[in-house]
mmCIF file of C-alpha atoms and ligand atoms in Angstrom:
data_model
loop_
_atom_site.group_PDB
_atom_site.id
_atom_site.type_symbol
_atom_site.label_atom_id
_atom_site.label_comp_id
_atom_site.label_asym_id
_atom_site.label_seq_id
_atom_site.Cartn_x
_atom_site.Cartn_y
_atom_site.Cartn_z
ATOM 1 C CA MET Y 1 97.962 83.820 112.791
ATOM 2 C CA LYS Y 2 99.415 82.703 116.124
ATOM 3 C CA PRO Y 3 103.190 83.005 116.605
ATOM 4 C CA GLY Y 4 104.916 79.828 115.442
ATOM 5 C CA THR Y 5 102.167 78.835 112.945
ATOM 6 C CA SER Y 6 103.681 77.300 109.804
ATOM 7 C CA LEU Y 7 103.360 79.465 106.701
ATOM 8 C CA ALA Y 8 104.403 76.626 104.384
ATOM 9 C CA HIS Y 9 100.971 76.495 102.700
ATOM 10 C CA LEU Y 10 101.260 80.176 101.657
ATOM 11 C CA VAL Y 11 104.709 79.945 100.043
ATOM 12 C CA ARG Y 12 104.872 79.627 96.257
ATOM 13 C CA PRO Y 13 105.661 75.938 95.747
ATOM 14 C CA ASN Y 14 108.668 76.473 93.431
ATOM 15 C CA VAL Y 15 110.144 78.923 95.952
ATOM 16 C CA ALA Y 16 109.758 76.359 98.717
ATOM 17 C CA ALA Y 17 111.376 73.679 96.540
ATOM 18 C CA MET Y 18 114.287 75.659 95.071
ATOM 19 C CA THR Y 19 117.894 75.566 96.203
ATOM 20 C CA PRO Y 20 118.794 79.197 96.962
ATOM 21 C CA TYR Y 21 121.911 80.705 95.325
ATOM 22 C CA SER Y 22 124.762 80.510 97.751
ATOM 23 C CA SER Y 23 128.196 82.194 97.680
ATOM 24 C CA ALA Y 24 131.386 80.927 99.342
ATOM 25 C CA ARG Y 25 131.221 83.985 101.529
ATOM 26 C CA SER Y 26 127.731 83.403 102.806
ATOM 27 C CA GLU Y 27 128.703 79.814 103.628
ATOM 28 C CA PHE Y 28 131.897 80.815 105.501
ATOM 29 C CA SER Y 29 131.750 81.991 109.099
ATOM 30 C CA GLY Y 30 135.360 81.814 110.445
ATOM 31 C CA GLU Y 31 138.296 84.248 110.296
ATOM 32 C CA ALA Y 32 140.177 84.558 106.990
ATOM 33 C CA SER Y 33 142.884 86.844 105.666
ATOM 34 C CA VAL Y 34 142.983 85.799 102.018
ATOM 35 C CA TRP Y 35 139.787 86.116 100.010
ATOM 36 C CA LEU Y 36 140.111 84.426 96.618
ATOM 37 C CA ASP Y 37 136.547 83.142 96.386
ATOM 38 C CA ALA Y 38 134.556 85.786 94.486
ATOM 39 C CA ASN Y 39 136.721 86.912 91.528
ATOM 40 C CA GLU Y 40 137.059 90.373 93.028
ATOM 41 C CA ASN Y 41 139.847 92.792 92.178
ATOM 42 C CA PRO Y 42 142.465 92.484 94.987
ATOM 43 C CA HIS Y 43 143.991 95.931 94.374
ATOM 44 C CA ASP Y 44 143.450 98.991 96.460
ATOM 45 C CA PHE Y 45 140.115 100.306 95.150
ATOM 46 C CA ALA Y 46 137.568 101.833 97.495
ATOM 47 C CA TRP Y 47 134.762 99.371 96.815
ATOM 48 C CA SER Y 48 136.545 96.304 95.401
ATOM 49 C CA ARG Y 49 134.800 93.776 97.665
ATOM 50 C CA TYR Y 50 131.242 92.460 97.521
ATOM 51 C CA PRO Y 51 129.071 93.628 100.419
ATOM 52 C CA ASP Y 52 127.776 91.407 103.227
ATOM 53 C CA PRO Y 53 124.777 89.644 101.601
ATOM 54 C CA TYR Y 54 122.915 89.686 104.945
ATOM 55 C CA GLN Y 55 123.954 93.221 106.039
ATOM 56 C CA ARG Y 56 124.665 91.984 109.565
ATOM 57 C CA GLU Y 57 126.308 95.127 110.985
ATOM 58 C CA LEU Y 58 123.515 97.359 109.674
ATOM 59 C CA LYS Y 59 120.762 95.061 110.930
ATOM 60 C CA VAL Y 60 122.177 95.198 114.467
ATOM 61 C CA GLU Y 61 121.770 99.001 114.444
ATOM 62 C CA ILE Y 62 118.317 98.932 112.856
ATOM 63 C CA ALA Y 63 117.254 96.272 115.367
ATOM 64 C CA LYS Y 64 118.257 98.581 118.235
ATOM 65 C CA LEU Y 65 116.400 101.504 116.671
ATOM 66 C CA ARG Y 66 113.137 99.601 116.177
ATOM 67 C CA ASN Y 67 113.389 97.301 119.183
ATOM 68 C CA VAL Y 68 113.385 94.013 117.252
ATOM 69 C CA SER Y 69 115.892 91.216 116.822
ATOM 70 C CA PRO Y 70 118.242 91.317 113.764
ATOM 71 C CA ASP Y 71 116.773 87.991 112.621
ATOM 72 C CA GLN Y 72 113.397 89.747 112.146
ATOM 73 C CA ILE Y 73 114.768 92.061 109.426
ATOM 74 C CA VAL Y 74 115.065 91.909 105.638
ATOM 75 C CA LEU Y 75 116.520 94.944 103.863
ATOM 76 C CA GLY Y 76 115.652 95.937 100.310
ATOM 77 C CA ASN Y 77 116.812 98.266 97.561
ATOM 78 C CA GLY Y 78 114.052 100.619 98.710
ATOM 79 C CA SER Y 79 110.863 99.146 100.169
ATOM 80 C CA ASP Y 80 109.838 98.806 96.518
ATOM 81 C CA GLU Y 81 112.119 95.762 96.341
ATOM 82 C CA LEU Y 82 110.509 94.244 99.433
ATOM 83 C CA ILE Y 83 107.033 94.670 97.907
ATOM 84 C CA ASP Y 84 108.216 92.802 94.802
ATOM 85 C CA LEU Y 85 109.920 90.083 96.872
ATOM 86 C CA LEU Y 86 106.757 89.485 98.914
ATOM 87 C CA ILE Y 87 104.672 89.010 95.782
ATOM 88 C CA ARG Y 88 107.248 86.718 94.184
ATOM 89 C CA ALA Y 89 107.603 84.632 97.359
ATOM 90 C CA PHE Y 90 103.916 84.086 98.053
ATOM 91 C CA CYS Y 91 101.872 84.481 94.855
ATOM 92 C CA VAL Y 92 101.614 81.899 92.084
ATOM 93 C CA PRO Y 93 101.489 83.751 88.707
ATOM 94 C CA GLY Y 94 98.181 83.393 86.880
ATOM 95 C CA ARG Y 95 96.452 81.973 89.948
ATOM 96 C CA ASP Y 96 96.835 84.104 93.089
ATOM 97 C CA SER Y 97 95.824 87.627 94.085
ATOM 98 C CA ILE Y 98 96.861 90.433 96.405
ATOM 99 C CA LEU Y 99 94.657 92.930 98.257
ATOM 100 C CA THR Y 100 95.324 96.678 98.117
ATOM 101 C CA MET Y 101 93.472 99.741 99.338
ATOM 102 C CA ALA Y 102 91.783 102.049 96.794
ATOM 103 C CA PRO Y 103 93.063 104.720 96.480
ATOM 104 C CA GLY Y 104 96.548 103.470 97.265
ATOM 105 C CA PHE Y 105 100.223 103.365 96.376
ATOM 106 C CA GLY Y 106 100.771 102.217 92.788
ATOM 107 C CA MET Y 107 103.797 99.994 93.337
ATOM 108 C CA TYR Y 108 101.771 97.076 94.712
ATOM 109 C CA GLU Y 109 99.780 96.889 91.474
ATOM 110 C CA ALA Y 110 102.866 97.321 89.273
ATOM 111 C CA ALA Y 111 104.715 94.516 91.049
ATOM 112 C CA ALA Y 112 101.619 92.311 90.880
ATOM 113 C CA ALA Y 113 101.263 92.970 87.140
ATOM 114 C CA VAL Y 114 104.867 91.894 86.473
ATOM 115 C CA SER Y 115 104.202 88.628 88.296
ATOM 116 C CA ASP Y 116 100.812 88.112 86.585
ATOM 117 C CA VAL Y 117 99.048 88.335 89.942
ATOM 118 C CA ARG Y 118 95.458 89.675 90.223
ATOM 119 C CA VAL Y 119 94.685 92.722 92.335
ATOM 120 C CA LEU Y 120 91.634 92.942 94.595
ATOM 121 C CA ARG Y 121 90.875 96.354 96.029
ATOM 122 C CA THR Y 122 89.146 97.438 99.209
ATOM 123 C CA PRO Y 123 87.589 100.895 98.648
ATOM 124 C CA LEU Y 124 88.230 103.487 101.351
ATOM 125 C CA SER Y 125 85.100 105.358 102.471
ATOM 126 C CA ALA Y 126 84.156 109.012 102.169
ATOM 127 C CA PRO Y 127 84.616 111.625 103.447
ATOM 128 C CA ASP Y 128 88.241 111.029 104.499
ATOM 129 C CA PHE Y 129 89.121 107.572 103.166
ATOM 130 C CA GLU Y 130 88.376 105.352 106.169
ATOM 131 C CA PHE Y 131 89.603 101.749 106.085
ATOM 132 C CA SER Y 132 87.343 98.986 107.331
ATOM 133 C CA ALA Y 133 88.828 95.638 108.342
ATOM 134 C CA ALA Y 134 85.458 93.933 107.901
ATOM 135 C CA GLU Y 135 85.038 95.253 104.340
ATOM 136 C CA ALA Y 136 88.618 94.317 103.432
ATOM 137 C CA ASP Y 137 87.997 90.832 104.775
ATOM 138 C CA ASP Y 138 84.899 90.513 102.545
ATOM 139 C CA GLU Y 139 86.892 91.611 99.497
ATOM 140 C CA VAL Y 140 89.468 88.808 99.587
ATOM 141 C CA ASP Y 141 88.980 85.224 98.519
ATOM 142 C CA GLY Y 142 90.855 81.940 98.734
ATOM 143 C CA THR Y 143 93.385 83.104 96.122
ATOM 144 C CA THR Y 144 94.596 86.072 98.160
ATOM 145 C CA ARG Y 145 98.095 85.549 99.494
ATOM 146 C CA VAL Y 146 99.291 89.034 100.448
ATOM 147 C CA ALA Y 147 97.300 92.028 101.757
ATOM 148 C CA PHE Y 148 99.058 95.393 101.409
ATOM 149 C CA LEU Y 149 97.671 97.918 103.899
ATOM 150 C CA CYS Y 150 99.305 101.308 104.032
ATOM 151 C CA THR Y 151 99.296 103.597 107.076
ATOM 152 C CA PRO Y 152 99.570 106.543 106.835
ATOM 153 C CA ASN Y 153 98.190 105.862 103.396
ATOM 154 C CA ASN Y 154 99.606 107.233 100.155
ATOM 155 C CA PRO Y 155 97.991 109.298 98.585
ATOM 156 C CA THR Y 156 95.299 110.036 101.191
ATOM 157 C CA GLY Y 157 97.615 110.752 104.168
ATOM 158 C CA ASN Y 158 95.307 109.309 106.835
ATOM 159 C CA SER Y 159 96.067 106.378 109.128
ATOM 160 C CA ILE Y 160 94.390 103.053 109.717
ATOM 161 C CA SER Y 161 93.365 102.971 113.370
ATOM 162 C CA PRO Y 162 95.363 100.529 115.505
ATOM 163 C CA ASN Y 163 92.049 98.785 116.331
ATOM 164 C CA GLU Y 164 91.379 98.052 112.658
ATOM 165 C CA ILE Y 165 94.897 96.635 112.260
ATOM 166 C CA ARG Y 166 94.354 94.396 115.278
ATOM 167 C CA SER Y 167 91.025 93.367 113.813
ATOM 168 C CA VAL Y 168 92.686 92.381 110.491
ATOM 169 C CA LEU Y 169 95.217 90.268 112.367
ATOM 170 C CA HIS Y 170 92.940 88.697 114.939
ATOM 171 C CA ASP Y 171 89.245 88.882 113.990
ATOM 172 C CA SER Y 172 89.171 88.403 110.231
ATOM 173 C CA ALA Y 173 88.049 85.171 108.624
ATOM 174 C CA ASN Y 174 89.991 85.374 105.344
ATOM 175 C CA LEU Y 175 92.772 87.913 105.872
ATOM 176 C CA ALA Y 176 93.998 85.946 108.864
ATOM 177 C CA ASP Y 177 95.288 83.359 106.403
ATOM 178 C CA THR Y 178 97.278 85.791 104.245
ATOM 179 C CA ILE Y 179 100.574 87.613 104.650
ATOM 180 C CA VAL Y 180 99.459 90.976 106.099
ATOM 181 C CA VAL Y 181 101.821 93.766 105.074
ATOM 182 C CA ILE Y 182 101.545 97.076 106.901
ATOM 183 C CA ASP Y 183 103.405 99.655 104.813
ATOM 184 C CA GLU Y 184 104.642 102.336 107.199
ATOM 185 C CA ALA Y 185 106.736 104.433 104.806
ATOM 186 C CA TYR Y 186 105.371 107.573 106.524
ATOM 187 C CA ILE Y 187 105.107 106.313 110.122
ATOM 188 C CA ASP Y 188 107.700 108.731 111.510
ATOM 189 C CA PHE Y 189 105.366 111.653 110.737
ATOM 190 C CA SER Y 190 102.385 109.981 112.416
ATOM 191 C CA PRO Y 191 101.195 110.098 116.038
ATOM 192 C CA HIS Y 192 100.235 106.399 115.877
ATOM 193 C CA PRO Y 193 102.446 103.586 117.168
ATOM 194 C CA SER Y 194 104.159 101.301 114.652
ATOM 195 C CA ALA Y 195 102.655 97.867 113.988
ATOM 196 C CA ILE Y 196 106.128 96.502 114.785
ATOM 197 C CA GLU Y 197 104.818 96.091 118.333
ATOM 198 C CA LEU Y 198 102.288 93.541 116.997
ATOM 199 C CA LEU Y 199 104.963 91.259 115.511
ATOM 200 C CA ALA Y 200 104.990 89.157 118.675
ATOM 201 C CA GLU Y 201 101.259 88.445 118.179
ATOM 202 C CA ALA Y 202 101.141 87.486 114.501
ATOM 203 C CA GLU Y 203 103.373 85.145 112.501
ATOM 204 C CA ASN Y 204 101.947 86.450 109.199
ATOM 205 C CA LEU Y 205 102.646 90.165 109.804
ATOM 206 C CA VAL Y 206 105.227 92.133 107.792
ATOM 207 C CA VAL Y 207 105.915 95.808 108.546
ATOM 208 C CA LEU Y 208 107.628 97.889 105.849
ATOM 209 C CA GLN Y 209 109.523 101.106 106.554
ATOM 210 C CA THR Y 210 112.025 103.126 104.551
ATOM 211 C CA PHE Y 211 115.002 105.477 104.702
ATOM 212 C CA SER Y 212 113.422 107.517 101.887
ATOM 213 C CA LYS Y 213 111.168 109.830 103.905
ATOM 214 C CA ALA Y 214 111.945 110.853 107.508
ATOM 215 C CA PHE Y 215 115.627 109.860 107.163
ATOM 216 C CA GLY Y 216 115.951 112.046 104.074
ATOM 217 C CA ALA Y 217 117.762 109.316 102.141
ATOM 218 C CA ALA Y 218 115.563 108.524 99.132
ATOM 219 C CA GLY Y 219 118.656 108.551 96.922
ATOM 220 C CA VAL Y 220 120.345 105.890 99.046
ATOM 221 C CA ARG Y 221 117.637 103.275 98.336
ATOM 222 C CA LEU Y 222 117.127 101.390 101.578
ATOM 223 C CA GLY Y 223 113.877 99.773 102.665
ATOM 224 C CA MET Y 224 113.352 97.864 105.912
ATOM 225 C CA GLY Y 225 111.082 94.870 106.383
ATOM 226 C CA PHE Y 226 110.252 93.607 109.884
ATOM 227 C CA MET Y 227 108.694 90.137 110.164
ATOM 228 C CA SER Y 228 108.879 86.706 111.765
ATOM 229 C CA PRO Y 229 112.178 84.832 111.245
ATOM 230 C CA GLN Y 230 110.113 82.317 109.234
ATOM 231 C CA ILE Y 231 109.233 84.978 106.626
ATOM 232 C CA VAL Y 232 112.823 86.297 106.724
ATOM 233 C CA GLU Y 233 114.025 82.832 105.720
ATOM 234 C CA ILE Y 234 111.540 82.703 102.818
ATOM 235 C CA LEU Y 235 112.504 86.142 101.433
ATOM 236 C CA ASN Y 236 116.221 85.418 101.852
ATOM 237 C CA ARG Y 237 115.763 82.415 99.559
ATOM 238 C CA ILE Y 238 114.812 84.623 96.618
ATOM 239 C CA LYS Y 239 116.477 88.000 97.138
ATOM 240 C CA LEU Y 240 119.482 88.889 94.980
ATOM 241 C CA PRO Y 241 122.597 87.925 96.958
ATOM 242 C CA TYR Y 242 124.099 91.443 97.082
ATOM 243 C CA ASN Y 243 120.912 93.506 96.919
ATOM 244 C CA ILE Y 244 122.198 96.215 99.297
ATOM 245 C CA SER Y 245 125.409 97.843 98.103
ATOM 246 C CA GLU Y 246 128.316 98.525 100.445
ATOM 247 C CA LEU Y 247 127.847 102.266 99.801
ATOM 248 C CA THR Y 248 124.235 102.016 100.954
ATOM 249 C CA GLN Y 249 125.162 100.013 104.050
ATOM 250 C CA ARG Y 250 127.898 102.530 105.043
ATOM 251 C CA GLU Y 251 125.652 105.517 104.427
ATOM 252 C CA ALA Y 252 122.789 103.996 106.438
ATOM 253 C CA LEU Y 253 125.132 103.263 109.345
ATOM 254 C CA ARG Y 254 126.314 106.862 109.181
ATOM 255 C CA SER Y 255 122.775 108.244 109.355
ATOM 256 C CA LEU Y 256 121.853 105.878 112.211
ATOM 257 C CA ALA Y 257 124.851 107.079 114.244
ATOM 258 C CA ASP Y 258 123.214 110.508 114.629
ATOM 259 C CA LEU Y 259 119.434 110.652 114.607
ATOM 260 C CA ALA Y 260 119.198 114.339 115.532
ATOM 261 C CA PRO Y 261 118.927 115.606 111.915
ATOM 262 C CA MET Y 262 116.103 113.128 111.268
ATOM 263 C CA HIS Y 263 114.180 114.188 114.369
ATOM 264 C CA THR Y 264 114.651 117.894 113.601
ATOM 265 C CA SER Y 265 113.487 117.387 110.034
ATOM 266 C CA VAL Y 266 110.375 115.464 111.113
ATOM 267 C CA VAL Y 267 109.343 118.215 113.559
ATOM 268 C CA ALA Y 268 109.875 120.888 110.879
ATOM 269 C CA LEU Y 269 107.878 118.934 108.285
ATOM 270 C CA ILE Y 270 104.972 118.326 110.673
ATOM 271 C CA ASN Y 271 104.873 122.071 111.472
ATOM 272 C CA GLU Y 272 104.889 122.962 107.779
ATOM 273 C CA ARG Y 273 102.220 120.346 107.085
ATOM 274 C CA ARG Y 274 99.997 122.057 109.668
ATOM 275 C CA ARG Y 275 100.678 125.402 108.017
ATOM 276 C CA LEU Y 276 99.796 123.981 104.587
ATOM 277 C CA GLU Y 277 96.621 122.395 105.972
ATOM 278 C CA THR Y 278 95.493 125.740 107.407
ATOM 279 C CA GLU Y 279 96.536 128.011 104.556
ATOM 280 C CA LEU Y 280 95.443 125.724 101.731
ATOM 281 C CA GLY Y 281 92.126 125.247 103.500
ATOM 282 C CA ALA Y 282 91.559 129.012 103.393
ATOM 283 C CA LEU Y 283 92.032 129.327 99.606
ATOM 284 C CA ALA Y 284 89.012 129.967 97.403
ATOM 285 C CA SER Y 285 90.151 127.316 94.887
ATOM 286 C CA VAL Y 286 90.290 124.564 97.543
ATOM 287 C CA VAL Y 287 87.303 122.423 98.504
ATOM 288 C CA HIS Y 288 88.954 120.271 101.197
ATOM 289 C CA VAL Y 289 92.359 119.386 102.606
ATOM 290 C CA HIS Y 290 92.232 115.754 103.683
ATOM 291 C CA PRO Y 291 93.691 115.311 107.184
ATOM 292 C CA SER Y 292 97.215 113.902 106.947
ATOM 293 C CA ASP Y 293 99.604 112.028 109.267
ATOM 294 C CA ALA Y 294 102.321 112.016 106.567
ATOM 295 C CA ASN Y 295 104.713 114.482 104.875
ATOM 296 C CA PHE Y 296 102.175 115.358 102.182
ATOM 297 C CA VAL Y 297 98.571 116.468 101.905
ATOM 298 C CA LEU Y 298 95.853 115.398 99.509
ATOM 299 C CA VAL Y 299 93.967 118.516 98.432
ATOM 300 C CA ARG Y 300 90.622 118.603 96.660
ATOM 301 C CA PHE Y 301 90.201 121.607 94.366
ATOM 302 C CA HIS Y 302 87.188 122.969 92.544
ATOM 303 C CA ASP Y 303 89.225 122.436 89.378
ATOM 304 C CA SER Y 304 92.451 120.473 89.896
ATOM 305 C CA GLU Y 305 93.432 120.723 86.241
ATOM 306 C CA LEU Y 306 93.488 124.488 86.460
ATOM 307 C CA ALA Y 307 95.428 124.381 89.739
ATOM 308 C CA LEU Y 308 97.924 121.944 88.242
ATOM 309 C CA LYS Y 309 98.412 124.147 85.168
ATOM 310 C CA SER Y 310 99.014 127.255 87.292
ATOM 311 C CA LEU Y 311 101.508 125.401 89.478
ATOM 312 C CA LEU Y 312 103.397 123.946 86.508
ATOM 313 C CA ALA Y 313 103.544 127.383 84.871
ATOM 314 C CA ALA Y 314 105.203 128.634 88.077
ATOM 315 C CA GLY Y 315 107.648 125.710 88.030
ATOM 316 C CA VAL Y 316 105.993 123.890 90.936
ATOM 317 C CA VAL Y 317 105.509 120.158 90.377
ATOM 318 C CA VAL Y 318 102.912 118.270 92.422
ATOM 319 C CA ARG Y 319 101.289 114.893 91.928
ATOM 320 C CA ASP Y 320 98.007 114.658 90.041
ATOM 321 C CA ARG Y 321 95.891 112.002 91.771
ATOM 322 C CA SER Y 322 92.579 113.046 90.209
ATOM 323 C CA THR Y 323 92.057 109.765 88.358
ATOM 324 C CA GLN Y 324 92.430 107.627 91.501
ATOM 325 C CA PRO Y 325 89.202 106.208 92.983
ATOM 326 C CA GLY Y 326 87.459 108.830 95.132
ATOM 327 C CA CYS Y 327 90.141 111.434 94.304
ATOM 328 C CA GLU Y 328 88.364 113.516 91.659
ATOM 329 C CA ASN Y 329 89.975 116.979 91.494
ATOM 330 C CA CYS Y 330 92.682 115.962 93.966
ATOM 331 C CA LEU Y 331 96.367 116.847 93.909
ATOM 332 C CA ARG Y 332 98.894 115.333 96.311
ATOM 333 C CA ILE Y 333 101.310 117.933 97.563
ATOM 334 C CA SER Y 334 104.539 117.037 99.387
ATOM 335 C CA VAL Y 335 105.508 119.276 102.293
ATOM 336 C CA GLY Y 336 108.537 121.314 101.238
ATOM 337 C CA THR Y 337 110.715 123.873 102.962
ATOM 338 C CA PRO Y 338 108.941 126.994 104.300
ATOM 339 C CA ASP Y 339 110.065 128.926 101.195
ATOM 340 C CA GLU Y 340 108.911 126.224 98.800
ATOM 341 C CA ASN Y 341 105.555 126.059 100.536
ATOM 342 C CA THR Y 342 105.224 129.832 100.286
ATOM 343 C CA VAL Y 343 105.787 129.667 96.512
ATOM 344 C CA LEU Y 344 103.107 126.968 96.287
ATOM 345 C CA LEU Y 345 100.614 128.945 98.405
ATOM 346 C CA ASP Y 346 101.273 132.257 96.613
ATOM 347 C CA THR Y 347 100.803 130.607 93.228
ATOM 348 C CA LEU Y 348 97.502 129.064 94.253
ATOM 349 C CA ALA Y 349 96.353 132.288 95.928
ATOM 350 C CA SER Y 350 97.023 134.241 92.761
ATOM 351 C CA MET Y 351 94.591 131.968 90.920
ATOM 352 C CA GLY Y 352 91.894 133.484 93.132
ATOM 353 C CA GLY Y 353 88.609 131.672 93.233
ATOM 354 C CA GLN Y 354 88.675 130.596 89.599
ATOM 355 C CA VAL Y 355 86.710 127.391 89.295
HETATM 356 N N1 PMP P 1 105.442 102.580 100.253
HETATM 357 C C1 PMP P 1 104.807 103.750 100.114
HETATM 358 C C2 PMP P 1 103.455 103.903 100.708
HETATM 359 C C3 PMP P 1 105.393 104.793 99.417
HETATM 360 O O1 PMP P 1 104.726 105.949 99.260
HETATM 361 C C4 PMP P 1 106.691 104.623 98.869
HETATM 362 C C5 PMP P 1 107.400 105.691 98.093
HETATM 363 N N2 PMP P 1 106.693 106.652 97.511
HETATM 364 C C6 PMP P 1 107.295 103.374 99.025
HETATM 365 C C7 PMP P 1 106.663 102.391 99.739
HETATM 366 C C8 PMP P 1 108.604 103.056 98.414
HETATM 367 O O2 PMP P 1 109.635 103.632 99.106
HETATM 368 P P1 PMP P 1 111.144 103.298 98.811
HETATM 369 O O3 PMP P 1 111.760 104.599 98.444
HETATM 370 O O4 PMP P 1 111.663 102.751 100.117
HETATM 371 O O5 PMP P 1 111.227 102.274 97.712
#
């Protein structure tokens, strides 16, 4: 969709018609010294005041980091919240649908189910879960409002090629008239460029990222959405007024002030991922380690149930993905510290070639 195209026809009609909740503070833009508008406690407690509903200071820093303008950002209580907001803003319950990739991240389906929104799935192809823009375009119909594409994908770990993403945005017949969400939760571990650079080409593009992975701040709960100011305005209509706590905003600003720990951690995790890929691949119990651009690997075993049991008995918890489409006998294993990875590898090695 060309920059500047109106998205009005995609917005849920009651969302377009509603009067958003507004606080005295979000309406006020001057200087004030006495704040008696929000029934806060005026005494000297650390967090007695409501946070900035639009997180302006934090957005300025995130904008610098990702080379966008602050008015292209919506922040969420994790990117999970942004996924839910997108479905609630654009999908009419009982009528509309979303597109996801199969296998894929479960949150899109969970959020769709809560909103009574149908899920259409584009299957990824063997042997390593390739995405095809043309097949995805065939999968959707006139009810599809949001397409969630994940790169690197969870749980497969592989990336959608930049050409396929361009093709979704520019060459597709049906997807071109949906909100196209590129979920980049794992982008910092990937050699591919972020789709943020395509925002200038497509009004309907939303790019999701998170503080939960490379930034090592999953407990903080901060997700970032990058999109056209038109979509920002739509999501701001329905988000909870104070969805990002002051603690979260302060902590995120603190981690943005020094990116060195993040960069060091990413390099270490990529090195350990390579080690896991090599050493897991050499085990008798392993059939295939799917190539990964993320901080985890999807591993196909001869018998994943047996592998899972052995790992659990050793106190090592991994994610069973064996019931996901195309993932028979697969476990998803997060990259840990070198010592943690050694425990994992030793446990699997001691199983021998049992199948
Ligand atoms: N998208 C993907 C692909 C994920 O794997 C995850 C977390 N597992 C999320 C989004 C949600 O991340 P957050 O912690 O920001 O809610």
